Coordinates of C-alpha atoms and ligand atoms in Angstrom, one line a residue:
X5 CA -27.4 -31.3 7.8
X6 CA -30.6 -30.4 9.6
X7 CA -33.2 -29.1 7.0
X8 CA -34.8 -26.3 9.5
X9 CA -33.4 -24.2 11.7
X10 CA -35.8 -23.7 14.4
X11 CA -34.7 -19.8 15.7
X12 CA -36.2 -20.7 19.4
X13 CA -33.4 -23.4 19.7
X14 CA -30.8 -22.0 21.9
X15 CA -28.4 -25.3 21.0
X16 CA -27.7 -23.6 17.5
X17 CA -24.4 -21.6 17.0
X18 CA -24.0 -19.6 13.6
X19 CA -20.7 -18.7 12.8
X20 CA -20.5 -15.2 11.1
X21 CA -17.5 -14.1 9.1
X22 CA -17.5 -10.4 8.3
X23 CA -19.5 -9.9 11.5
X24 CA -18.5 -6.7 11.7
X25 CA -18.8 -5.0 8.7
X26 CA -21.6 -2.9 6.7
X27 CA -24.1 -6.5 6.3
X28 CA -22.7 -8.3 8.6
X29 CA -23.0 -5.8 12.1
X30 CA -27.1 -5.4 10.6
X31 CA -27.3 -9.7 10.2
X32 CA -25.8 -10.1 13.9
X33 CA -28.2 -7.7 15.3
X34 CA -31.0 -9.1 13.8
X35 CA -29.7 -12.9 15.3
X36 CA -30.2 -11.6 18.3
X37 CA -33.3 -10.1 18.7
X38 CA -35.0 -13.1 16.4
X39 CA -33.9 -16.0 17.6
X40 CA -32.2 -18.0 20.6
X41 CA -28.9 -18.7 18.8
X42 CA -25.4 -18.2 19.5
X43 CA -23.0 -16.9 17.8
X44 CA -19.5 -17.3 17.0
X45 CA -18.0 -14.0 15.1
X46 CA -14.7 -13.5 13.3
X47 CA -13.9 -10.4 11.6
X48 CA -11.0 -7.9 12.0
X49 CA -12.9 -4.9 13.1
X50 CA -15.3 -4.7 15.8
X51 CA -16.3 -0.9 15.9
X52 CA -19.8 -1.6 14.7
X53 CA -20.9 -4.1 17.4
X54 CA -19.4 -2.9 20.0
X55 CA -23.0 -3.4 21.8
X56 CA -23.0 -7.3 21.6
X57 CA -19.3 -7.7 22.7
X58 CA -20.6 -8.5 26.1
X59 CA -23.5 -10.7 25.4
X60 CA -23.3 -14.3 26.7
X61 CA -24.8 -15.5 23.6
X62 CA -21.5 -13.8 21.5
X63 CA -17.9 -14.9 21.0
X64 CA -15.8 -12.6 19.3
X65 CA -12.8 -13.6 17.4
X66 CA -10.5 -10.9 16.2
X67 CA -8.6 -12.7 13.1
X68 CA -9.5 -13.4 9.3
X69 CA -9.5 -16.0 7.0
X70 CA -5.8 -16.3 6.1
X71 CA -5.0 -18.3 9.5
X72 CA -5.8 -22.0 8.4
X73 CA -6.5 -22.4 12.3
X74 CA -8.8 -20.1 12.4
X75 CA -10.4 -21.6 9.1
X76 CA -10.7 -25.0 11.1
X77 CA -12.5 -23.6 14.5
X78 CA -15.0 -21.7 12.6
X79 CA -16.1 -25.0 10.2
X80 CA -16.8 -26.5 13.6
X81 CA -20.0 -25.0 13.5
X82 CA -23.4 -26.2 11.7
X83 CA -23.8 -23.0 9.7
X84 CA -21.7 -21.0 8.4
X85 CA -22.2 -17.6 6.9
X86 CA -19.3 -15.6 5.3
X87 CA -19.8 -12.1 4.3
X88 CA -15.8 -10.9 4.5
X89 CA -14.6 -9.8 1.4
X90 CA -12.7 -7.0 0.1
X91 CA -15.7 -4.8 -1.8
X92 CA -15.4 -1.8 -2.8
X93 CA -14.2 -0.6 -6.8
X94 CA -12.2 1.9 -5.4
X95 CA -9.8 -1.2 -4.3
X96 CA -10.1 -3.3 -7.3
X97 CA -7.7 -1.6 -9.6
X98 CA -4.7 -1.4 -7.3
X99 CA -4.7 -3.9 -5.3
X100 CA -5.9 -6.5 -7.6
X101 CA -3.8 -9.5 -5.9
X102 CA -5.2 -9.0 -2.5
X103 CA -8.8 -8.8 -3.8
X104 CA -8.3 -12.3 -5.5
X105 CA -6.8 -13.9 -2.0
X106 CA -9.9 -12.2 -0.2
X107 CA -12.5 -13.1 -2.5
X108 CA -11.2 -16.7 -3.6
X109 CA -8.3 -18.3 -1.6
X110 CA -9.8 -17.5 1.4
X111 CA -13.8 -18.5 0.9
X112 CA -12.1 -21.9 -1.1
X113 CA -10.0 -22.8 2.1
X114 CA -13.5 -22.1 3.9
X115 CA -15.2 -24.1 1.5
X116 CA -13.2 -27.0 1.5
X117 CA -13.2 -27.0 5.6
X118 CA -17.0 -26.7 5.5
X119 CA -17.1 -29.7 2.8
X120 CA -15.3 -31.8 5.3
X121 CA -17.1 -30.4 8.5
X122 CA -20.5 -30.9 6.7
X123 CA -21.8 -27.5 8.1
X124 CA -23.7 -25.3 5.6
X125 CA -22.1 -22.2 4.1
X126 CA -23.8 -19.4 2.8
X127 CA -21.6 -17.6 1.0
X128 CA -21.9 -13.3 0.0
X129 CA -20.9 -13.4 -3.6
X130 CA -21.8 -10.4 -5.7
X131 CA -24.4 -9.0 -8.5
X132 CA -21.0 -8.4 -9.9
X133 CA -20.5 -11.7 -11.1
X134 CA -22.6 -10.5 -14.2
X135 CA -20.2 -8.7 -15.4
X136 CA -20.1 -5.8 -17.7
X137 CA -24.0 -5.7 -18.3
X138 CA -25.0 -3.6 -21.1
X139 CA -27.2 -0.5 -20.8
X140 CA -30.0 -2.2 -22.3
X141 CA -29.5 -5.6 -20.7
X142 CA -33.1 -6.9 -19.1
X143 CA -33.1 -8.7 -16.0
X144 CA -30.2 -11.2 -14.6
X145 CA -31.1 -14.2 -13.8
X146 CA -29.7 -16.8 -11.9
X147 CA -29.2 -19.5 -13.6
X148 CA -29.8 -18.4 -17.2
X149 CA -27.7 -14.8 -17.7
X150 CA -24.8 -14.8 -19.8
X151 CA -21.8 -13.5 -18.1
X152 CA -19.1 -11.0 -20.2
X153 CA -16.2 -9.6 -18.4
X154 CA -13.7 -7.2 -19.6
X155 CA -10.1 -7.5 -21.1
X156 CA -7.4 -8.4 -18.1
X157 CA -6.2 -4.8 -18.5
X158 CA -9.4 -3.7 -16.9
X159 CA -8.9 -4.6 -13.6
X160 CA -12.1 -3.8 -12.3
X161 CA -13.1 -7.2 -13.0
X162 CA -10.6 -8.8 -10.7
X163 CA -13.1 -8.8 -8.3
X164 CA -15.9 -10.1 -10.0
X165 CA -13.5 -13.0 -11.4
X166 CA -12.7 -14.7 -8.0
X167 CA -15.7 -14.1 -6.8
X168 CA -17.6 -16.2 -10.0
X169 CA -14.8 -18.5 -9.5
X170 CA -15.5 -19.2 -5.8
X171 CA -19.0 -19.7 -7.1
X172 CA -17.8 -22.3 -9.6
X173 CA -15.8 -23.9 -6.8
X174 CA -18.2 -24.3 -4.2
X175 CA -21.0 -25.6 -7.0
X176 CA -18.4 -28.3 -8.0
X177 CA -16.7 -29.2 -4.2
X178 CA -17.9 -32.5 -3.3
X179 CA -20.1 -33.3 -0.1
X180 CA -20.1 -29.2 0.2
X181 CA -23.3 -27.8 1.3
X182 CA -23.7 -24.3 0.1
X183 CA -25.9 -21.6 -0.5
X184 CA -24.8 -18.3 -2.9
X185 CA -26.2 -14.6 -1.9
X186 CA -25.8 -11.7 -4.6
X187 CA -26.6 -8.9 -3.7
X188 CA -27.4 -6.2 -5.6
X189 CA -26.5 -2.6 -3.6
X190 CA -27.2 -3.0 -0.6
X191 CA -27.7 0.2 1.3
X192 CA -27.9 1.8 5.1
X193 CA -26.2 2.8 8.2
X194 CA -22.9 1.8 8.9
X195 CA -22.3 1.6 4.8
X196 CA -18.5 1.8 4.4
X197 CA -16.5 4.8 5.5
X198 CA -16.2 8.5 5.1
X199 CA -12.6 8.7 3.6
X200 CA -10.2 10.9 6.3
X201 CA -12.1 9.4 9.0
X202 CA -12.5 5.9 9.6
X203 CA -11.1 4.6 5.9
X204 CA -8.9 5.9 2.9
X205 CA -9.7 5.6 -0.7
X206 CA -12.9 5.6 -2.5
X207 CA -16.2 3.8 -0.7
X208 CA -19.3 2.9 -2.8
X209 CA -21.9 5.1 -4.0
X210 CA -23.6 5.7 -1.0
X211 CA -21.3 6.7 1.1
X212 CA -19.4 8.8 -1.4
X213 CA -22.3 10.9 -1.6
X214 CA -23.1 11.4 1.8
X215 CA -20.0 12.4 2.6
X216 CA -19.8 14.6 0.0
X217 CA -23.2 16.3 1.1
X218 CA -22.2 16.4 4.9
X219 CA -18.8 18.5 3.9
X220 CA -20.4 20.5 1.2
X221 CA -18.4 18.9 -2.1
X222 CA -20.0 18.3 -5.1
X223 CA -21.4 15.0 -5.7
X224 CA -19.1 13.6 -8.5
X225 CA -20.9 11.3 -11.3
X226 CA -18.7 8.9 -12.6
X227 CA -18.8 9.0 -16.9
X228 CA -21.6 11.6 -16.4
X229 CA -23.7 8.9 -14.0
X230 CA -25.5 7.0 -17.0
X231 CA -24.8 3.8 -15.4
X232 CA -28.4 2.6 -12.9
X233 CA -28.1 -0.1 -10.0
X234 CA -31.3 -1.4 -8.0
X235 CA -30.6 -0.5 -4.6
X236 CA -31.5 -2.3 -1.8
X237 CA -32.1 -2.1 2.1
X238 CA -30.0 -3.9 4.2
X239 CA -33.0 -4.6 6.4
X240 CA -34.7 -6.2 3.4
X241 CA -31.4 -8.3 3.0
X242 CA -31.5 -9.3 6.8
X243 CA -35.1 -10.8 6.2
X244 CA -34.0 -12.5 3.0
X245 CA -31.0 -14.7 5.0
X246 CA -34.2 -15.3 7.9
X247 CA -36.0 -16.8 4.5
X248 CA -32.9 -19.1 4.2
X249 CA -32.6 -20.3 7.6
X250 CA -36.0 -21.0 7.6
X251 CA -36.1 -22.9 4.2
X252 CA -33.4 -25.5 4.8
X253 CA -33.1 -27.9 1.7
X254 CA -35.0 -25.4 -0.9
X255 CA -32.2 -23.5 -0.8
X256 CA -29.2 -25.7 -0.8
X257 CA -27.3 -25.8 -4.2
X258 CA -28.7 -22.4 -4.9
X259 CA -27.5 -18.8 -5.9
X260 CA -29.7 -16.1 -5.4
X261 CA -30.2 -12.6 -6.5
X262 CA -30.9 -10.5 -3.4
X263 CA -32.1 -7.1 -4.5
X264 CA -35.1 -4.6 -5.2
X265 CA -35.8 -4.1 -9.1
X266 CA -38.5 -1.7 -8.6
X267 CA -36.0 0.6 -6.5
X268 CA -33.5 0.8 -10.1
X269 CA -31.9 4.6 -10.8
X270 CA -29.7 5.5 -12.9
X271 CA -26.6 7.6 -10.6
X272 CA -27.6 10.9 -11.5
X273 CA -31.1 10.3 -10.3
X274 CA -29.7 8.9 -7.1
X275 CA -27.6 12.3 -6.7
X276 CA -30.6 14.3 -7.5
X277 CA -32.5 12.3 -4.6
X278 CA -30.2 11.7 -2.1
X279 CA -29.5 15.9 -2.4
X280 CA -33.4 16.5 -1.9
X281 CA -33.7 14.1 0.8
X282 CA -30.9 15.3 2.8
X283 CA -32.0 19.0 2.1
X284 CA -35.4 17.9 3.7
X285 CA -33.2 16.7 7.0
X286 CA -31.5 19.7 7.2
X287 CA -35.0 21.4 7.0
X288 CA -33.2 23.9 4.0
X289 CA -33.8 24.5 0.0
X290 CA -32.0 21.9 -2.4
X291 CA -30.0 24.6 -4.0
X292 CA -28.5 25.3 -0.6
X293 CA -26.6 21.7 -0.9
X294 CA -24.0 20.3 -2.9
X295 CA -24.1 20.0 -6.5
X296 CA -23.4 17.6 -8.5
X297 CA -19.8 17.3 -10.9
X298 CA -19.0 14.9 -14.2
X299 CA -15.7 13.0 -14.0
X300 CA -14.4 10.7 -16.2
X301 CA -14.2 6.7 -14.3
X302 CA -10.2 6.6 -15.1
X303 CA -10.0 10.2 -13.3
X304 CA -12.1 9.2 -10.8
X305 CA -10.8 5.8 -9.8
X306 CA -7.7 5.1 -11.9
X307 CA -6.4 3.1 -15.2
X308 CA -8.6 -0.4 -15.4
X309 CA -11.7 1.0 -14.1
X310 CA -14.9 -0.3 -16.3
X311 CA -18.8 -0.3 -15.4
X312 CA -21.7 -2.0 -15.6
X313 CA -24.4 0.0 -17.1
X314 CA -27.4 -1.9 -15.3
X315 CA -27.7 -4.2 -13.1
X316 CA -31.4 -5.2 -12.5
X317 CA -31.9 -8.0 -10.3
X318 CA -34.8 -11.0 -11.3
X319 CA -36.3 -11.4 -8.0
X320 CA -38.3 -14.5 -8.9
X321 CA -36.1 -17.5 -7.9
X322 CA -36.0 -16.1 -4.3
X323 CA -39.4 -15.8 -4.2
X324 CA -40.5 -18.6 -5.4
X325 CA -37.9 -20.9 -3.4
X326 CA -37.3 -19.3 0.0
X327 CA -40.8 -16.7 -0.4
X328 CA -38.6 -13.2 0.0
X329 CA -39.7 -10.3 -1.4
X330 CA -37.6 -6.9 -1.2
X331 CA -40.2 -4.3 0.5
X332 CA -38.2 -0.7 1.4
X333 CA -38.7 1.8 -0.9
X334 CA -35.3 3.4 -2.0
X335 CA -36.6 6.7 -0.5
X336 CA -37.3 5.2 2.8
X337 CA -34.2 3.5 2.8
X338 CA -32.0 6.6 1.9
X339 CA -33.6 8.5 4.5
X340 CA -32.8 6.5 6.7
X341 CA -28.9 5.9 5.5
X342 CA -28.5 9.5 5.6
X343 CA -30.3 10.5 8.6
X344 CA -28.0 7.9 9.9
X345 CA -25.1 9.2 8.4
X346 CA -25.4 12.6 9.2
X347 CA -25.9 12.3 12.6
X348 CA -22.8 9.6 12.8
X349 CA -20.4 12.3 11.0
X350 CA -21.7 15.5 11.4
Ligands
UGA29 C1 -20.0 -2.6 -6.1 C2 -19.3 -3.9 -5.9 O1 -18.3 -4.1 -6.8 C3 -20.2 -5.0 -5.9 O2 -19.6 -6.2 -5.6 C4 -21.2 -4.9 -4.9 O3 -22.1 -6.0 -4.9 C5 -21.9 -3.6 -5.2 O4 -21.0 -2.5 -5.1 C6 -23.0 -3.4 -4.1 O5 -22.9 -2.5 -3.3 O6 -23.8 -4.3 -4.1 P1 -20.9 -1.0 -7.9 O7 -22.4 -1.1 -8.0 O8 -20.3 -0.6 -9.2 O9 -20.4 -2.4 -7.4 O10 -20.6 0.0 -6.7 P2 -20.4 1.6 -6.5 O11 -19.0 1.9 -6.3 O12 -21.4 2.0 -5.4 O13 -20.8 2.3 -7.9 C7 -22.1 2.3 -8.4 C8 -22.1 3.3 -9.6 O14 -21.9 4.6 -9.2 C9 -21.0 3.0 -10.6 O15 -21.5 3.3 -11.9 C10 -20.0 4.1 -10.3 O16 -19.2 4.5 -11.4 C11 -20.9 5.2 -9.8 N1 -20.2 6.2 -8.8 C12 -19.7 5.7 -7.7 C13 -20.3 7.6 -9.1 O17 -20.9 8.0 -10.1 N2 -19.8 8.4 -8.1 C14 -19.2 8.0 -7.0 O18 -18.8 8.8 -6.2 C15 -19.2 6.6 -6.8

């Protein structure tokens, strides 16, 4: 495997699966206006990047991981990054069979392509893989944190379970050449779905609340919102993978926390901030938009839902190997998601 990759070589193609989703549409974006690559894309839905359909430097595969032949064409390419997964709690409980084949049979028929291709995969896991973190857990790190899931019964951690197992399985695949990304909540425009519209069920946080402040519904905190989560900008997530490319060998063999501790709130404070910020864009008084409600997480979400009550990200190992530093405030970045997200709904 090459140990740079040079972004003014236009004889590099990237594959990107999950090209079109949340990460993924921001990542593509960002390939083009950096660098002189090519890309080849697979994903299922397109409606994000529906502006780089017709650029000669983008192929655009409509399929997914489940078609072994698919699996083949995309390992023909030197790197390989794979961001689709099914992600969001809301799916976790009920459809916990489909969130393991997501999140492990298809990255370990990926995996085991890549291994015998030689191209480099860099594969999204999660900051869920530590598990049910305690409210007064410190830091996670790497490749020192104990990990503690819940009983089967909770099913919340079915995701979390195939994706530490993929983990486990690319770390021990022979000849593979892999790098792990967790990130820790990312956040900004195209986040998700607003349910009714362009998705059903229950998105993440973010968009949850937005939507709940662009129709006027209270902003519902799950077990009274005690639990906090360091979120991120996907903008500072995009420079972390440009990092990667650009440190070759330091990070092969590697998982690395991608998020922004100094941005941590517990989910009542989030509520209490993303209401003020989008009263500010709608130029009224914070009493004049939604309030906020408490709801149990089985009422909420359903039987076998569990949380993680902090999840605070050490930031040092992708500092130190690949020199990233998270840098957008969580008020610039929530401005901007629901500026964003206003406009795109409203
Ligand atoms: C999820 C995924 O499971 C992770 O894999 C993923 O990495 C992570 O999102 C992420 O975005 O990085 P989680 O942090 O629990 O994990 O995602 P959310 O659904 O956004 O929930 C965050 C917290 O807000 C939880 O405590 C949840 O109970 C609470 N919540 C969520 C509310 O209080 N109200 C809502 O309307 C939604």
């Amino acid at each position: 495997m090459n140990s740079t990759l040079e972004f003014n070589d236009s004889s590099i193609t990237v594959a990107l699966v999950g090209c079109g989703g949340f990460i993924g549409s921001h990542l593509l974006r960002a390939i083009f206006e950096r660098t002189s690559w090519r890309v080849f894309g697979v994903d299922l839905d397109s409606y994000r990047i529906q502006e780089h359909l017709a650029n000669p430097r983008f192929e655009f595969l409509s399929a997914d991981l489940a078609d072994p032949e698919v699996v083949k064409r995309i390992a023909q390419y030197p790197v390989v990054v794979n961001l689709a997964a099914i992600c969001t709690p809301g799916r976790y409980m009920a459809e916990s069979a489909e969130v393991i084949r997501s999140n492990y049979d298809h990255p370990r028929a990926l995996a085991d392509a890549c291994a015998q291709s030689g191209s480099w995969l860099i594969h999204f896991s999660t900051s869920e893989i530590y598990g049910k973190t305690a409210a007064n857990s410190g830091a996670l790190v790497e490749d020192e944190s104990e990990i503690v899931f819940g009983p089967v019964a909770a099913s919340r951690w079915s995701y979390a379970t195939a994706k530490l197992l993929t983990e486990r399985y690319l770390a021990g695949l022979d000849g593979l050449h892999w790098t792990v990304v967790r990130p820790f909540n990312f956040v900004g425009p195209f986040m998700d779905f607003m349910p009714g519209v362009d998705g059903d069920g229950i998105p993440r946080v973010l968009a949850n609340f937005s939507t709940a402040l662009v129709r006027g519904e209270s902003l519902k905190l799950v077990n009274g919102g005690v639990a906090k989560r360091c979120f991120t900008s996907v903008h500072d997530a995009v420079d972390f993978m440009f990092c990667v490319f650009a440190s070759g060998e330091k990070a092969l063999s590697q998982a690395f926390n991608v998020g922004n501790a100094a941005n941590e709130v517990s989910i009542a404070e989030l509520a209490q901030l993303m209401r003020s910020v989008y009263a500010a864009i709608k130029g009224v008084h914070e009493n004049e938009v939604s309030g906020v409600e408490v709801i149990s997480g089985e009422e909420y979400y359903g039987k076998g839902y569990d949380d993680s009550l902090r999840r605070m990200p050490s930031v040092e190992k992708a500092e130190r190997l690949v020199g990233f530093k998270a840098k957008i405030p969580l008020k610039t970045a929530l401005e901007e998601s629901l500026t964003w997200f206003a406009h795109h709904y409203g």
